[in-house]
Amino acid sequence: MDEQTIATTGTTTAANTGCVINEEWFGRTAVISASGVVDMLTSPQLETSIATALKNNPTAIIVDLTDVDFLASAGMGVLVAARDKASAEIGFGVVASGPATSRPLKLVGLADIVGLYDTLEEARAALGE
């Protein structure tokens, strides 16, 4: 697999919320990484980042929640909506292995809908170019 990053764009931080979103491209695969808290105040930030990536015609979008400390229902809603907005030709997956992220996704039955992976490497191997 080609490890070269073609473009790295954007880092956004919601003021006083403790959430940072980064976007990185590996070929035509967009990796959107969140850290901190993804709740009703910060989930629009994640939603905007995913929508922006979708406009750039990716072959896959991977949302990496490895560094997320808290994932609220609003954040889970953004993931489901993003999966729905992505066409069938666009691969979509979520990296979440910690109790703050993978457990809630599994408990509410979203793990199968959004495509859950334990590591970014696993998601890139399954969805990347």
mmCIF file of C-alpha atoms in Angstrom:
data_model
loop_
_atom_site.group_PDB
_atom_site.id
_atom_site.type_symbol
_atom_site.label_atom_id
_atom_site.label_comp_id
_atom_site.label_asym_id
_atom_site.label_seq_id
_atom_site.Cartn_x
_atom_site.Cartn_y
_atom_site.Cartn_z
ATOM 1 C CA MET A 1 0.000 0.000 0.000
ATOM 2 C CA ASP A 2 1.287 3.437 -0.902
ATOM 3 C CA GLU A 3 2.003 5.320 2.305
ATOM 4 C CA GLN A 4 2.509 8.671 0.602
ATOM 5 C CA THR A 5 0.167 11.409 1.701
ATOM 6 C CA ILE A 6 -0.782 13.518 -1.280
ATOM 7 C CA ALA A 7 -2.304 16.391 0.653
ATOM 8 C CA THR A 8 -2.910 17.329 4.231
ATOM 9 C CA THR A 9 -5.475 20.009 4.809
ATOM 10 C CA GLY A 10 -7.261 21.679 7.625
ATOM 11 C CA THR A 11 -7.155 21.588 11.341
ATOM 12 C CA THR A 12 -10.163 23.049 13.040
ATOM 13 C CA THR A 13 -10.764 23.528 16.717
ATOM 14 C CA ALA A 14 -14.065 24.490 18.236
ATOM 15 C CA ALA A 15 -13.328 27.184 20.812
ATOM 16 C CA ASN A 16 -13.464 25.966 24.401
ATOM 17 C CA THR A 17 -14.866 22.574 23.419
ATOM 18 C CA GLY A 18 -11.829 20.348 23.464
ATOM 19 C CA CYS A 19 -12.421 18.971 19.968
ATOM 20 C CA VAL A 20 -9.890 19.057 17.140
ATOM 21 C CA ILE A 21 -10.595 17.756 13.635
ATOM 22 C CA ASN A 22 -7.801 16.983 11.145
ATOM 23 C CA GLU A 23 -8.150 15.951 7.524
ATOM 24 C CA GLU A 24 -5.460 13.994 5.718
ATOM 25 C CA TRP A 25 -5.492 12.415 2.260
ATOM 26 C CA PHE A 26 -3.831 9.184 1.191
ATOM 27 C CA GLY A 27 -4.338 9.111 -2.542
ATOM 28 C CA ARG A 28 -8.110 9.502 -2.902
ATOM 29 C CA THR A 29 -8.865 8.247 0.617
ATOM 30 C CA ALA A 30 -9.798 10.961 3.099
ATOM 31 C CA VAL A 31 -8.955 10.328 6.743
ATOM 32 C CA ILE A 32 -10.789 12.634 9.119
ATOM 33 C CA SER A 33 -9.410 12.362 12.635
ATOM 34 C CA ALA A 34 -11.170 13.739 15.691
ATOM 35 C CA SER A 35 -9.772 14.138 19.166
ATOM 36 C CA GLY A 36 -11.345 15.207 22.421
ATOM 37 C CA VAL A 37 -15.110 15.338 22.839
ATOM 38 C CA VAL A 38 -17.624 14.783 20.019
ATOM 39 C CA ASP A 39 -20.970 15.936 21.378
ATOM 40 C CA MET A 40 -23.852 18.204 20.382
ATOM 41 C CA LEU A 41 -21.590 21.264 20.442
ATOM 42 C CA THR A 42 -18.753 19.783 18.379
ATOM 43 C CA SER A 43 -20.499 17.271 16.102
ATOM 44 C CA PRO A 44 -21.363 19.989 13.521
ATOM 45 C CA GLN A 45 -17.630 20.522 13.118
ATOM 46 C CA LEU A 46 -17.181 16.813 12.298
ATOM 47 C CA GLU A 47 -20.175 16.935 9.975
ATOM 48 C CA THR A 48 -18.715 19.890 8.075
ATOM 49 C CA SER A 49 -15.349 18.165 7.682
ATOM 50 C CA ILE A 50 -16.966 15.028 6.288
ATOM 51 C CA ALA A 51 -19.175 17.042 3.902
ATOM 52 C CA THR A 52 -16.139 18.950 2.642
ATOM 53 C CA ALA A 53 -14.256 15.709 2.019
ATOM 54 C CA LEU A 54 -17.239 14.265 0.139
ATOM 55 C CA LYS A 55 -17.170 17.250 -2.244
ATOM 56 C CA ASN A 56 -13.624 16.259 -3.275
ATOM 57 C CA ASN A 57 -14.792 12.918 -4.751
ATOM 58 C CA PRO A 58 -12.916 10.481 -2.518
ATOM 59 C CA THR A 59 -12.899 6.752 -3.119
ATOM 60 C CA ALA A 60 -13.175 6.284 0.651
ATOM 61 C CA ILE A 61 -13.719 8.249 3.831
ATOM 62 C CA ILE A 62 -12.339 7.011 7.123
ATOM 63 C CA VAL A 63 -13.349 8.739 10.346
ATOM 64 C CA ASP A 64 -10.691 8.070 12.962
ATOM 65 C CA LEU A 65 -12.020 8.347 16.519
ATOM 66 C CA THR A 66 -8.918 6.854 18.168
ATOM 67 C CA ASP A 67 -8.259 9.995 20.213
ATOM 68 C CA VAL A 68 -11.890 10.747 21.102
ATOM 69 C CA ASP A 69 -12.556 10.753 24.843
ATOM 70 C CA PHE A 70 -16.346 10.978 24.619
ATOM 71 C CA LEU A 71 -18.736 10.182 21.772
ATOM 72 C CA ALA A 72 -22.273 11.434 22.312
ATOM 73 C CA SER A 73 -25.375 10.442 20.371
ATOM 74 C CA ALA A 74 -25.049 13.610 18.279
ATOM 75 C CA GLY A 75 -21.665 12.394 17.051
ATOM 76 C CA MET A 76 -23.085 8.975 16.266
ATOM 77 C CA GLY A 77 -25.857 10.650 14.299
ATOM 78 C CA VAL A 78 -23.285 12.501 12.212
ATOM 79 C CA LEU A 79 -21.585 9.190 11.374
ATOM 80 C CA VAL A 80 -24.847 7.569 10.245
ATOM 81 C CA ALA A 81 -25.843 10.622 8.197
ATOM 82 C CA ALA A 82 -22.405 10.704 6.565
ATOM 83 C CA ARG A 83 -22.654 7.029 5.660
ATOM 84 C CA ASP A 84 -26.036 7.747 4.077
ATOM 85 C CA LYS A 85 -24.696 10.753 2.122
ATOM 86 C CA ALA A 86 -21.745 8.817 0.720
ATOM 87 C CA SER A 87 -22.665 7.031 -2.479
ATOM 88 C CA ALA A 88 -22.411 3.264 -2.722
ATOM 89 C CA GLU A 89 -19.139 3.684 -4.632
ATOM 90 C CA ILE A 90 -17.472 5.497 -1.733
ATOM 91 C CA GLY A 91 -16.069 3.303 0.995
ATOM 92 C CA PHE A 92 -16.876 4.479 4.505
ATOM 93 C CA GLY A 93 -15.479 3.338 7.810
ATOM 94 C CA VAL A 94 -14.932 4.402 11.389
ATOM 95 C CA VAL A 95 -11.848 3.644 13.448
ATOM 96 C CA ALA A 96 -12.859 3.155 17.070
ATOM 97 C CA SER A 97 -11.402 0.681 19.511
ATOM 98 C CA GLY A 98 -11.664 2.329 22.906
ATOM 99 C CA PRO A 99 -14.506 2.051 25.402
ATOM 100 C CA ALA A 100 -15.513 5.678 24.813
ATOM 101 C CA THR A 101 -16.061 5.089 21.101
ATOM 102 C CA SER A 102 -16.451 1.479 19.985
ATOM 103 C CA ARG A 103 -18.605 0.425 22.915
ATOM 104 C CA PRO A 104 -21.372 2.995 22.310
ATOM 105 C CA LEU A 105 -21.342 2.265 18.564
ATOM 106 C CA LYS A 106 -21.736 -1.445 19.244
ATOM 107 C CA LEU A 107 -24.367 -1.004 21.954
ATOM 108 C CA VAL A 108 -26.713 1.008 19.765
ATOM 109 C CA GLY A 109 -26.132 -1.243 16.738
ATOM 110 C CA LEU A 110 -24.261 1.243 14.563
ATOM 111 C CA ALA A 111 -21.029 -0.712 14.217
ATOM 112 C CA ASP A 112 -22.355 -2.692 11.253
ATOM 113 C CA ILE A 113 -23.964 0.340 9.614
ATOM 114 C CA VAL A 114 -20.891 2.569 9.598
ATOM 115 C CA GLY A 115 -18.217 -0.127 9.256
ATOM 116 C CA LEU A 116 -16.128 -0.328 12.409
ATOM 117 C CA TYR A 117 -12.366 -0.948 12.414
ATOM 118 C CA ASP A 118 -9.924 -1.282 15.314
ATOM 119 C CA THR A 119 -7.028 0.568 13.680
ATOM 120 C CA LEU A 120 -6.440 3.087 10.927
ATOM 121 C CA GLU A 121 -4.178 0.592 9.178
ATOM 122 C CA GLU A 122 -6.995 -1.984 9.151
ATOM 123 C CA ALA A 123 -9.462 0.563 7.758
ATOM 124 C CA ARG A 124 -7.020 1.746 5.076
ATOM 125 C CA ALA A 125 -6.314 -1.835 4.040
ATOM 126 C CA ALA A 126 -10.021 -2.554 3.705
ATOM 127 C CA LEU A 127 -11.125 0.746 2.138
ATOM 128 C CA GLY A 128 -8.049 2.457 0.755
ATOM 129 C CA GLU A 129 -6.567 2.381 -2.684
#
